[in-house]
Short mmCIF file of C-alpha atoms in Angstrom, two decimals:
data_model
loop_
_atom_site.label_atom_id
_atom_site.label_comp_id
_atom_site.label_asym_id
_atom_site.label_seq_id
_atom_site.Cartn_x
_atom_site.Cartn_y
_atom_site.Cartn_z
CA GLY S 1 59.93 -13.85 39.50
CA GLY S 2 56.67 -15.11 39.51
CA GLU S 3 57.37 -15.69 35.56
CA GLU S 4 60.44 -17.72 35.75
CA GLU S 5 58.39 -20.59 38.18
CA PRO S 6 56.61 -22.24 34.71
CA PHE S 7 60.26 -23.25 33.86
CA SER S 8 62.20 -24.03 36.48
CA SER S 9 59.52 -26.99 36.95
CA ALA S 10 59.59 -27.53 34.00
CA CYS S 11 63.13 -27.92 33.79
CA ALA S 12 62.34 -30.46 37.15
CA GLY S 13 63.13 -34.34 36.60
CA LEU S 14 60.48 -36.62 37.72
CA MET S 15 62.29 -38.56 40.18
CA PRO S 16 61.16 -42.26 40.80
CA PRO S 17 59.63 -42.63 44.04
CA ARG S 18 61.39 -43.70 47.00
CA LEU S 19 59.33 -46.93 48.49
CA PRO S 20 59.11 -48.41 51.65
CA PRO S 21 59.36 -52.07 51.70
CA PRO S 22 56.83 -54.39 52.12
CA VAL S 23 55.50 -54.70 55.97
CA ARG S 24 55.04 -57.92 56.88
CA PRO S 25 52.01 -59.08 59.29
CA LEU S 26 53.56 -59.77 62.48
CA GLU S 27 53.11 -63.69 63.41
CA SER S 28 52.01 -64.73 67.37
CA LEU S 29 54.83 -66.77 68.83
CA ASP S 30 52.71 -70.00 68.77
CA SER S 31 52.32 -70.15 65.33
CA LEU S 32 56.45 -69.61 65.45
CA VAL S 33 56.64 -72.33 67.97
CA SER S 34 54.56 -74.09 66.04
CA ALA S 35 55.77 -73.89 62.75
CA ALA S 36 59.67 -74.44 64.14
CA TRP S 37 57.99 -77.84 66.13
CA HIS S 38 56.45 -79.36 62.73
CA GLN S 39 59.43 -78.54 60.83
CA LEU S 40 62.01 -80.41 63.34
CA ASP S 41 59.42 -82.93 63.72
CA HIS S 42 59.32 -83.74 60.26
CA LEU S 43 62.77 -83.28 59.45
CA VAL S 44 64.47 -85.18 61.99
CA SER S 45 61.01 -88.10 60.39
CA GLY S 46 62.52 -87.77 56.83
CA ALA S 47 59.46 -86.55 55.67
CA GLN S 48 58.96 -83.67 53.06
CA ALA S 49 59.77 -80.51 55.09
CA ASP S 50 62.28 -78.21 53.79
CA LEU S 51 64.18 -75.33 55.59
CA GLY S 52 62.19 -72.77 54.15
CA GLY S 53 59.50 -73.76 56.18
CA THR S 54 56.89 -75.15 53.96
CA TRP S 55 56.05 -78.65 53.39
CA VAL S 56 56.43 -80.50 50.04
CA CYS S 57 53.10 -82.39 48.92
CA PRO S 58 54.85 -85.58 47.64
CA GLY S 59 51.47 -86.51 45.44
CA SER S 60 51.72 -83.37 43.78
CA PHE S 61 52.41 -82.84 40.40
CA LEU S 62 53.28 -79.30 40.58
CA GLY S 63 55.11 -79.43 43.73
CA SER S 64 52.89 -78.58 45.58
CA ARG S 65 53.96 -76.49 49.16
CA VAL S 66 52.08 -75.14 52.20
CA PRO S 67 53.26 -73.86 55.14
CA VAL S 68 55.03 -76.31 57.96
CA SER S 69 52.40 -74.08 60.13
CA SER S 70 49.36 -75.72 58.08
CA LEU S 71 50.17 -79.28 58.84
CA ASN S 72 47.49 -81.77 61.28
CA ASP S 73 45.40 -78.23 61.35
CA GLY S 74 42.29 -80.51 59.94
CA ARG S 75 41.81 -78.82 57.03
CA CYS S 76 43.42 -80.34 53.70
CA ASP S 77 46.02 -78.52 51.72
CA CYS S 78 48.06 -80.99 49.88
CA CYS S 79 46.21 -82.89 46.89
CA ASP S 80 47.14 -86.24 48.21
CA GLY S 81 46.07 -85.04 51.70
CA SER S 82 49.80 -85.35 53.08
CA ASP S 83 49.57 -82.90 55.24
CA GLU S 84 46.88 -84.65 57.59
CA GLU S 85 48.26 -88.12 57.86
CA ARG S 86 49.12 -87.23 61.63
CA HIS S 87 45.84 -85.56 62.24
CA GLY S 88 43.83 -88.49 61.03
CA THR S 89 41.55 -86.04 58.92
CA ARG S 90 40.48 -88.58 55.44
CA CYS S 91 41.63 -86.14 52.40
CA PRO S 92 40.40 -86.58 48.48
CA HIS S 93 43.56 -87.31 46.66
CA VAL S 94 42.60 -85.12 44.00
CA CYS S 95 46.13 -84.47 42.28
CA GLN S 96 45.20 -85.56 38.92
CA ALA S 97 42.54 -83.29 38.62
CA GLU S 98 44.66 -79.90 39.91
CA ALA S 99 47.34 -81.20 37.40
CA LEU S 100 44.69 -81.17 34.96
CA GLU S 101 43.16 -77.48 35.94
CA ALA S 102 46.84 -76.50 36.02
CA LEU S 103 48.34 -77.80 32.67
CA LYS S 104 44.86 -76.20 30.97
CA ALA S 105 45.51 -72.58 32.94
CA MET S 106 49.62 -72.41 31.61
CA ASN S 107 48.23 -73.39 28.05
CA ARG S 108 46.28 -70.57 27.55
CA THR S 109 48.62 -68.54 29.48
CA ARG S 110 51.09 -69.69 27.59
CA HIS S 111 49.55 -69.21 24.15
CA THR S 112 48.51 -65.29 25.18
CA HIS S 113 52.23 -64.65 25.85
CA GLU S 114 53.21 -66.12 21.86
CA ALA S 115 50.70 -63.87 20.70
CA GLY S 116 51.80 -60.39 22.44
CA ALA S 117 55.48 -61.69 21.74
CA ALA S 118 55.13 -61.85 18.37
CA THR S 119 53.12 -58.18 18.69
CA ARG S 120 55.89 -56.73 20.08
CA ALA S 121 58.36 -57.63 17.46
CA PRO S 122 58.38 -55.03 15.36
CA LEU S 123 57.62 -52.44 17.89
CA ALA S 124 60.63 -53.22 19.68
CA GLN S 125 62.83 -52.42 16.54
CA ALA S 126 60.93 -48.75 16.32
CA GLY S 127 61.49 -48.19 20.19
CA ASP S 128 65.18 -49.09 19.98
CA ALA S 129 65.22 -46.64 16.82
CA ARG S 130 63.54 -43.87 18.75
CA LYS S 131 65.03 -43.89 21.63
CA ASP S 132 68.31 -44.00 20.10
CA HIS S 133 67.08 -41.00 17.58
CA LEU S 134 66.14 -39.26 20.54
CA ARG S 135 69.26 -39.96 22.63
CA LEU S 136 71.36 -37.94 19.91
CA ARG S 137 69.25 -35.00 19.90
CA LEU S 138 68.83 -33.98 23.48
CA PRO S 139 72.29 -32.33 23.57
CA VAL S 140 70.45 -30.29 20.44
CA LEU S 141 67.05 -30.22 22.53
CA GLU S 142 68.39 -28.97 26.17
CA SER S 143 70.39 -25.99 24.09
CA ARG S 144 67.36 -25.08 21.81
CA ALA S 145 65.10 -24.83 25.23
CA MET S 146 68.06 -22.88 27.45
CA GLU S 147 68.47 -20.63 24.40
CA ALA S 148 64.11 -20.16 24.42
CA GLN S 149 64.07 -18.99 28.36
CA THR S 150 67.02 -16.51 27.31
CA THR S 151 64.99 -15.01 24.84
CA PHE S 152 62.09 -14.94 26.83
CA GLN S 153 63.75 -13.15 29.50
CA SER S 154 65.29 -10.72 26.88
CA VAL S 155 61.62 -9.51 25.33
CA GLN S 156 59.78 -9.33 29.11
CA GLN S 157 63.10 -6.81 29.93
CA ARG S 158 62.87 -4.98 27.19
CA LEU S 159 59.32 -4.79 27.06
CA ILE S 160 58.70 -3.91 31.01
CA ALA S 161 61.39 -1.27 30.10
CA SER S 162 59.86 0.18 27.08
CA ARG S 163 56.64 0.61 28.73
CA GLN S 164 55.68 -1.81 25.29
CA ILE S 165 54.70 -4.58 28.19
CA TYR S 166 50.57 -2.74 28.60
CA THR S 167 50.32 -2.43 24.64
CA PRO S 168 48.09 -5.22 22.36
CA GLN S 169 51.44 -5.68 20.38
CA GLY S 170 53.86 -6.13 23.07
CA ASP S 171 51.59 -8.62 24.79
CA ARG S 172 51.16 -10.94 21.90
CA LEU S 173 54.90 -10.36 21.69
CA LEU S 174 55.04 -12.08 25.07
CA ARG S 175 52.89 -14.52 25.17
CA SER S 176 54.49 -15.76 21.61
CA THR S 177 57.51 -16.25 23.03
CA TYR S 178 56.46 -17.45 26.19
CA ASP S 179 54.47 -19.92 24.56
CA SER S 180 57.68 -21.40 22.19
CA ALA S 181 60.31 -21.52 25.01
CA VAL S 182 57.37 -23.47 26.84
CA ALA S 183 57.16 -26.18 24.27
CA ALA S 184 61.17 -25.95 23.77
CA VAL S 185 61.39 -26.87 27.37
CA LEU S 186 58.72 -29.77 27.64
CA GLU S 187 60.22 -31.22 24.34
CA ALA S 188 63.43 -31.14 26.30
CA ASN S 189 62.47 -32.52 29.43
CA ARG S 190 60.07 -35.27 27.53
CA ALA S 191 63.27 -36.44 25.28
CA GLN S 192 65.78 -36.48 29.11
CA GLN S 193 62.55 -38.64 30.41
CA ILE S 194 62.39 -41.23 27.44
CA VAL S 195 66.17 -41.80 27.50
CA SER S 196 66.68 -42.35 31.47
CA THR S 197 63.79 -44.59 31.25
CA ASP S 198 64.15 -48.71 31.49
CA PHE S 199 61.63 -49.34 28.89
CA GLY S 200 63.22 -53.31 28.82
CA SER S 201 66.38 -53.91 26.92
CA ASP S 202 64.17 -53.92 23.35
CA SER S 203 62.60 -50.76 24.25
CA ALA S 204 59.34 -52.34 23.24
CA LEU S 205 57.84 -50.65 25.74
CA LEU S 206 58.33 -46.98 24.15
CA ALA S 207 55.60 -47.64 22.05
CA LEU S 208 53.16 -46.97 24.82
CA GLU S 209 54.24 -43.30 25.04
CA GLY S 210 52.40 -40.88 23.65
CA GLN S 211 49.39 -43.20 23.74
CA CYS S 212 46.17 -43.45 26.11
CA PHE S 213 43.62 -46.20 26.92
CA ALA S 214 40.51 -45.53 28.63
CA SER S 215 38.08 -47.52 31.03
CA PRO S 216 34.52 -48.04 30.62
CA GLU S 217 32.20 -46.04 32.34
CA LEU S 218 32.71 -47.54 35.72
CA ASN S 219 29.94 -46.55 39.28
CA GLU S 220 30.92 -45.59 42.16
CA LYS S 221 29.89 -49.67 43.22
CA GLN S 222 32.20 -50.84 41.32
CA ILE S 223 35.12 -48.82 41.73
CA LYS S 224 35.08 -48.02 45.53
CA GLY S 225 32.97 -50.40 47.02
CA GLY S 226 30.16 -48.66 47.97
CA THR S 227 28.59 -44.72 47.71
CA SER S 228 27.75 -41.41 50.21
CA ASN S 229 25.21 -40.63 46.99
CA VAL S 230 21.55 -40.81 46.57
CA VAL S 231 22.82 -41.39 42.85
CA VAL S 232 25.23 -43.15 41.87
CA ARG S 233 27.53 -41.56 40.08
CA SER S 234 30.05 -42.60 37.32
CA TYR S 235 33.34 -41.89 36.07
CA VAL S 236 35.91 -43.12 32.92
CA PHE S 237 39.60 -43.25 34.17
CA VAL S 238 42.12 -42.67 31.72
CA LEU S 239 45.68 -43.66 31.24
CA CYS S 240 48.59 -42.59 29.61
CA PRO S 241 51.07 -44.81 30.20
CA PHE S 242 54.53 -42.71 31.34
CA ALA S 243 52.23 -39.67 31.28
CA ASN S 244 49.34 -38.73 33.21
CA VAL S 245 46.06 -40.82 34.58
CA THR S 246 42.51 -38.38 34.74
CA GLN S 247 39.54 -39.15 35.56
CA THR S 248 36.54 -37.72 34.05
CA GLU S 249 32.32 -37.48 34.55
CA PRO S 250 30.97 -38.06 30.87
CA SER S 251 27.37 -38.62 32.36
CA HIS S 252 27.81 -36.25 35.33
CA GLU S 253 24.82 -33.81 33.78
CA ALA S 254 22.35 -37.12 33.19
CA TRP S 255 23.40 -37.11 36.86
CA ARG S 256 22.95 -34.09 38.02
CA ARG S 257 19.55 -33.88 37.21
CA ARG S 258 18.20 -37.30 38.67
CA ASP S 259 20.29 -36.67 42.09
CA ALA S 260 18.20 -33.71 42.24
CA GLN S 261 15.02 -34.99 41.44
CA GLU S 262 15.43 -37.60 44.38
CA LYS S 263 16.06 -35.38 46.29
CA GLY S 264 13.24 -33.27 45.85
CA ASN S 265 14.69 -30.46 43.72
CA PRO S 266 13.29 -29.15 40.79
CA ALA S 267 14.88 -26.06 40.51
CA SER S 268 18.34 -27.81 40.04
CA SER S 269 17.09 -30.53 37.38
CA GLY S 270 15.96 -27.95 34.94
CA PRO S 271 18.85 -27.49 31.67
CA ARG S 272 22.13 -27.23 32.32
CA VAL S 273 24.32 -24.34 32.61
CA PRO S 274 27.15 -22.95 30.66
CA GLY S 275 30.15 -23.75 32.48
CA THR S 276 29.19 -25.52 35.06
CA GLU S 277 30.45 -29.64 33.98
CA PRO S 278 33.11 -31.00 36.04
CA ALA S 279 36.95 -30.66 34.43
CA PRO S 280 39.22 -34.26 34.30
CA VAL S 281 40.45 -34.94 37.54
CA LEU S 282 44.43 -35.54 37.61
CA LEU S 283 44.88 -38.57 39.01
CA GLY S 284 49.11 -38.62 38.71
CA VAL S 285 51.82 -37.72 37.07
CA TRP S 286 54.58 -40.40 35.37
CA GLN S 287 57.06 -40.92 39.06
CA GLY S 288 58.56 -44.22 37.85
CA TRP S 289 58.33 -47.56 38.39
CA ALA S 290 57.10 -49.27 41.42
CA HIS S 291 59.93 -51.99 42.15
CA GLN S 292 62.97 -51.08 42.90
CA LYS S 293 66.11 -49.80 40.90
CA ARG S 294 68.44 -52.53 40.56
CA ARG S 295 65.89 -54.50 39.60
CA LYS S 296 65.75 -54.09 35.24
CA VAL S 297 62.23 -54.45 33.41
CA ASP S 298 63.30 -57.75 31.52
CA ASP S 299 63.87 -59.81 34.75
CA ILE S 300 60.16 -58.52 35.40
CA LEU S 301 58.47 -59.76 32.70
CA ARG S 302 59.99 -63.25 32.74
CA HIS S 303 59.37 -63.48 36.05
CA PRO S 304 56.46 -66.60 36.86
CA THR S 305 54.43 -63.97 39.41
CA HIS S 306 55.90 -61.01 39.45
CA GLU S 307 54.03 -57.79 37.56
CA LEU S 308 55.74 -55.04 36.24
CA ALA S 309 53.73 -51.34 37.86
CA MET S 310 53.96 -47.93 37.20
CA VAL S 311 53.21 -45.20 40.03
CA PHE S 312 51.80 -41.67 39.07
CA GLY S 313 51.60 -39.40 41.71
CA GLY S 314 51.34 -36.06 43.03
CA GLY S 315 47.67 -35.47 41.53
CA GLU S 316 45.04 -33.57 42.75
CA ALA S 317 44.67 -33.00 46.77
CA CYS S 318 41.65 -34.54 48.39
CA MET S 319 39.48 -33.47 50.68
CA ASN S 320 41.83 -35.07 52.88
CA GLY S 321 44.71 -32.84 51.72
CA LYS S 322 46.38 -36.05 50.76
CA HIS S 323 47.36 -35.78 46.41
CA ARG S 324 46.09 -38.39 44.39
CA GLN S 325 48.13 -40.80 43.40
CA VAL S 326 47.44 -44.47 41.23
CA GLN S 327 49.52 -48.18 40.76
CA ALA S 328 49.34 -48.64 37.43
CA THR S 329 50.02 -52.90 36.45
CA LEU S 330 50.90 -53.82 33.27
CA PHE S 331 50.06 -57.90 32.26
CA CYS S 332 50.05 -59.67 29.17
CA SER S 333 47.27 -59.64 27.01
CA GLU S 334 46.87 -60.04 23.44
CA ALA S 335 45.52 -56.49 22.96
CA ASN S 336 45.53 -52.94 25.16
CA HIS S 337 43.32 -51.97 27.61
CA VAL S 338 42.08 -51.76 30.75
CA ALA S 339 40.77 -54.29 32.80
CA HIS S 340 40.38 -53.00 36.25
CA VAL S 341 40.58 -49.80 38.43
CA SER S 342 39.83 -49.45 42.28
CA GLU S 343 39.88 -47.23 44.60
CA ASP S 344 41.95 -48.56 47.84
CA GLY S 345 41.44 -46.18 50.31
CA MET S 346 40.54 -42.08 49.65
CA CYS S 347 42.23 -41.39 46.59
CA SER S 348 45.05 -43.96 46.13
CA TYR S 349 43.77 -45.66 43.12
CA HIS S 350 44.63 -49.26 41.64
CA MET S 351 44.52 -50.13 37.89
CA ARG S 352 45.34 -53.11 35.44
CA LEU S 353 46.80 -52.38 31.77
CA GLY S 354 47.09 -55.41 29.28
CA SER S 355 49.06 -55.31 26.97
CA PRO S 356 51.12 -57.28 24.28
CA LEU S 357 53.98 -55.10 25.21
CA ALA S 358 54.37 -56.74 28.91
CA CYS S 359 54.10 -60.00 27.07
CA SER S 360 57.87 -62.32 26.96
CA ALA S 361 58.28 -65.13 24.45
CA GLU S 362 60.71 -66.44 27.79
CA ARG S 363 57.56 -66.82 30.02
CA ALA S 364 56.09 -68.24 27.04
CA GLY S 365 59.18 -71.20 27.16
CA GLN S 366 59.20 -71.38 30.65
CA LEU S 367 55.43 -72.23 30.45
CA HIS S 368 55.91 -74.81 27.64
CA ARG S 369 58.09 -76.33 29.72
CA GLN S 370 56.13 -77.08 32.64
CA GLU S 371 53.20 -78.07 30.17
CA LEU S 372 55.84 -80.45 29.29
CA GLU S 373 57.26 -81.82 32.70
CA VAL S 374 53.75 -81.82 33.85
CA ARG S 375 52.34 -84.32 31.19
CA ALA S 376 55.14 -86.31 31.26
CA LYS S 377 54.04 -87.03 34.78
CA LEU S 378 50.99 -87.44 34.45
CA ALA S 379 51.49 -89.86 31.38
CA GLN S 380 54.10 -92.25 33.66
CA VAL S 381 51.54 -92.25 36.64
CA ASP S 382 48.59 -93.20 33.90
CA SER S 383 51.25 -96.33 32.16
CA SER S 384 51.88 -97.49 35.80
CA ASP S 385 48.60 -98.04 36.60
CA GLN S 386 47.71 -100.07 33.62
CA GLN S 387 50.37 -101.85 33.55
CA GLN S 388 49.66 -103.11 37.21
CA GLN S 389 45.69 -103.78 36.33
CA THR S 390 44.95 -107.10 35.75
CA PRO S 391 41.70 -107.80 33.18
CA LYS S 392 38.58 -107.86 36.01
CA ASP S 393 40.16 -104.25 36.77
CA THR S 394 39.82 -102.65 33.90
CA SER S 395 36.57 -103.14 34.01
CA ALA S 396 33.95 -100.70 34.61
CA GLN S 397 33.27 -101.46 38.37
CA GLY S 398 37.23 -102.37 39.47
CA ARG S 399 38.33 -99.40 37.54
CA ASP S 400 40.58 -96.80 40.20
CA GLU S 401 38.09 -94.08 40.46
CA ASP S 402 41.18 -91.78 41.24
CA SER S 403 43.20 -92.27 37.93
CA VAL S 404 42.92 -90.65 34.92
CA PRO S 405 42.95 -91.57 31.39
CA ALA S 406 45.64 -91.05 28.83
CA SER S 407 43.37 -89.69 26.93
CA SER S 408 42.56 -87.05 28.90
CA ILE S 409 45.52 -85.56 29.52
CA ASP S 410 46.35 -85.61 25.32
CA ALA S 411 43.29 -83.63 25.44
CA VAL S 412 44.40 -80.64 27.71
CA GLY S 413 45.83 -78.39 25.64
CA ASN S 414 43.02 -78.31 22.71
CA GLU S 415 40.74 -77.69 26.02
CA GLY S 416 43.03 -74.51 27.54
CA ALA S 417 42.34 -73.05 24.02
CA SER S 418 38.41 -73.38 24.36
CA GLY S 419 38.16 -73.49 28.00
CA GLY S 420 36.90 -77.36 28.21
CA THR S 421 36.39 -78.73 31.92
CA ALA S 422 38.86 -81.09 33.29
CA PRO S 423 37.42 -84.56 34.04
CA GLN S 424 36.12 -84.48 38.25
CA GLN S 425 37.53 -87.65 40.85
CA HIS S 426 36.27 -88.67 43.10
CA GLY S 427 37.87 -89.50 46.78
CA LEU S 428 37.21 -92.91 48.06
CA HIS S 429 37.51 -91.94 51.82
CA SER S 430 34.81 -91.69 54.59
CA PRO S 431 31.39 -89.57 53.59
CA ASP S 432 32.42 -86.64 55.64
CA SER S 433 35.01 -86.73 52.88
CA LYS S 434 34.03 -83.92 51.24
CA ARG S 435 32.98 -81.68 54.07
CA GLN S 436 36.59 -81.49 54.67
CA GLY S 437 37.44 -81.20 51.56
CA GLU S 438 35.47 -77.47 51.29
CA GLY S 439 37.99 -75.89 52.72
CA ARG S 440 40.99 -76.72 50.84
CA ARG S 441 43.32 -73.75 49.20
CA ASP S 442 44.15 -75.82 45.92
CA GLN S 443 43.08 -73.04 43.35
CA ALA S 444 44.85 -70.26 45.28
CA ARG S 445 48.27 -72.95 45.52
CA VAL S 446 48.07 -74.01 41.76
CA GLU S 447 47.46 -70.28 40.66
CA VAL S 448 50.68 -69.43 42.74
CA GLU S 449 53.10 -72.35 41.84
CA VAL S 450 52.17 -71.70 37.63
CA GLY S 451 52.04 -68.29 37.89
CA ILE S 452 49.12 -67.52 36.80
#
């Protein structure tokens, strides 16, 4: 009957969504042929191409790579300009400057992971203990939920048979029994969800369960990039990990009055009518992790570029009938906070939640080893340059403009923490080399290589 509907929905487990694999954009036949030709050409000639279809920039201290389809296209992609040797484009040599900037980024990211991992450690012990407790308690909770549902059905049938269901006393009894049954079912369902969810091998992420984090008040232009409203509306997004995401409008009353004034409708700009405030909008309920089932949370936490993403679906329907959904990405931060909210198309939202629980000591160790490797390479080049210089070369006029003193390398660690600026370098090539370098994609590539 209709009375049993709440229990069937409450007992239903939330299954992770079956997401389709990402679709890669199709490349034109010309670009594929060009890529294959460049790859074959450079492999035969013993150049720096590899079988993955990428060109290894030989002068890069970071092992930077560019697609072979980008070779000799007139744009400087490698920091040493090696990708344009056959085109004739004169590229500035900025490998040391690139490495110094990357070191700063690695240093900042490493310190964040170290600080977050320190905060994460005690929470992991509490998470493990809570999950073990719920695992042992789950059979009791499930049995209690079944008994509560049976009791409600029995009371309902008895009250209907005696016609006491229409009396105030019978109505109160039925409501009380119903509320107890719903609470028992929800408690059992929540425990089952926690026990079956991957919170990492140490269950530290379980510390986020039961908490909610609100975004700053954001206007429609910040969220969507534009609006059709005369007066821009503002919203607050509340993310409750492993539970739901909602949207509220705390400034609705102020917006209503101003919007009415702008439209020349003074009657609508009067005092607020009780009960007209918009209720929170449900954007989605927890569905699971976005990554595939065969991949574990621990693997993603220590991966240099991948991030955990929570999927929330089944939100309230939009005007077009589509139900709202949210993908919330977790990233390493020293404090819990909602850092970003955007709406990608109608009723599809993206959020970023910073948390120390997304930090990893293993990732900090990886970054530290990368830093040491890059520093060693820079120091080796600097030492070699100094040995080759004559007394005349070490003067201010004879110094190679592309060299970087060892003191600059040693200072990177301190500059990384304070946001200092790396020394600028200048190429010694043709006058238009600056213009040719304007199309460089160095920074984007550096970020990919170091995983920031």
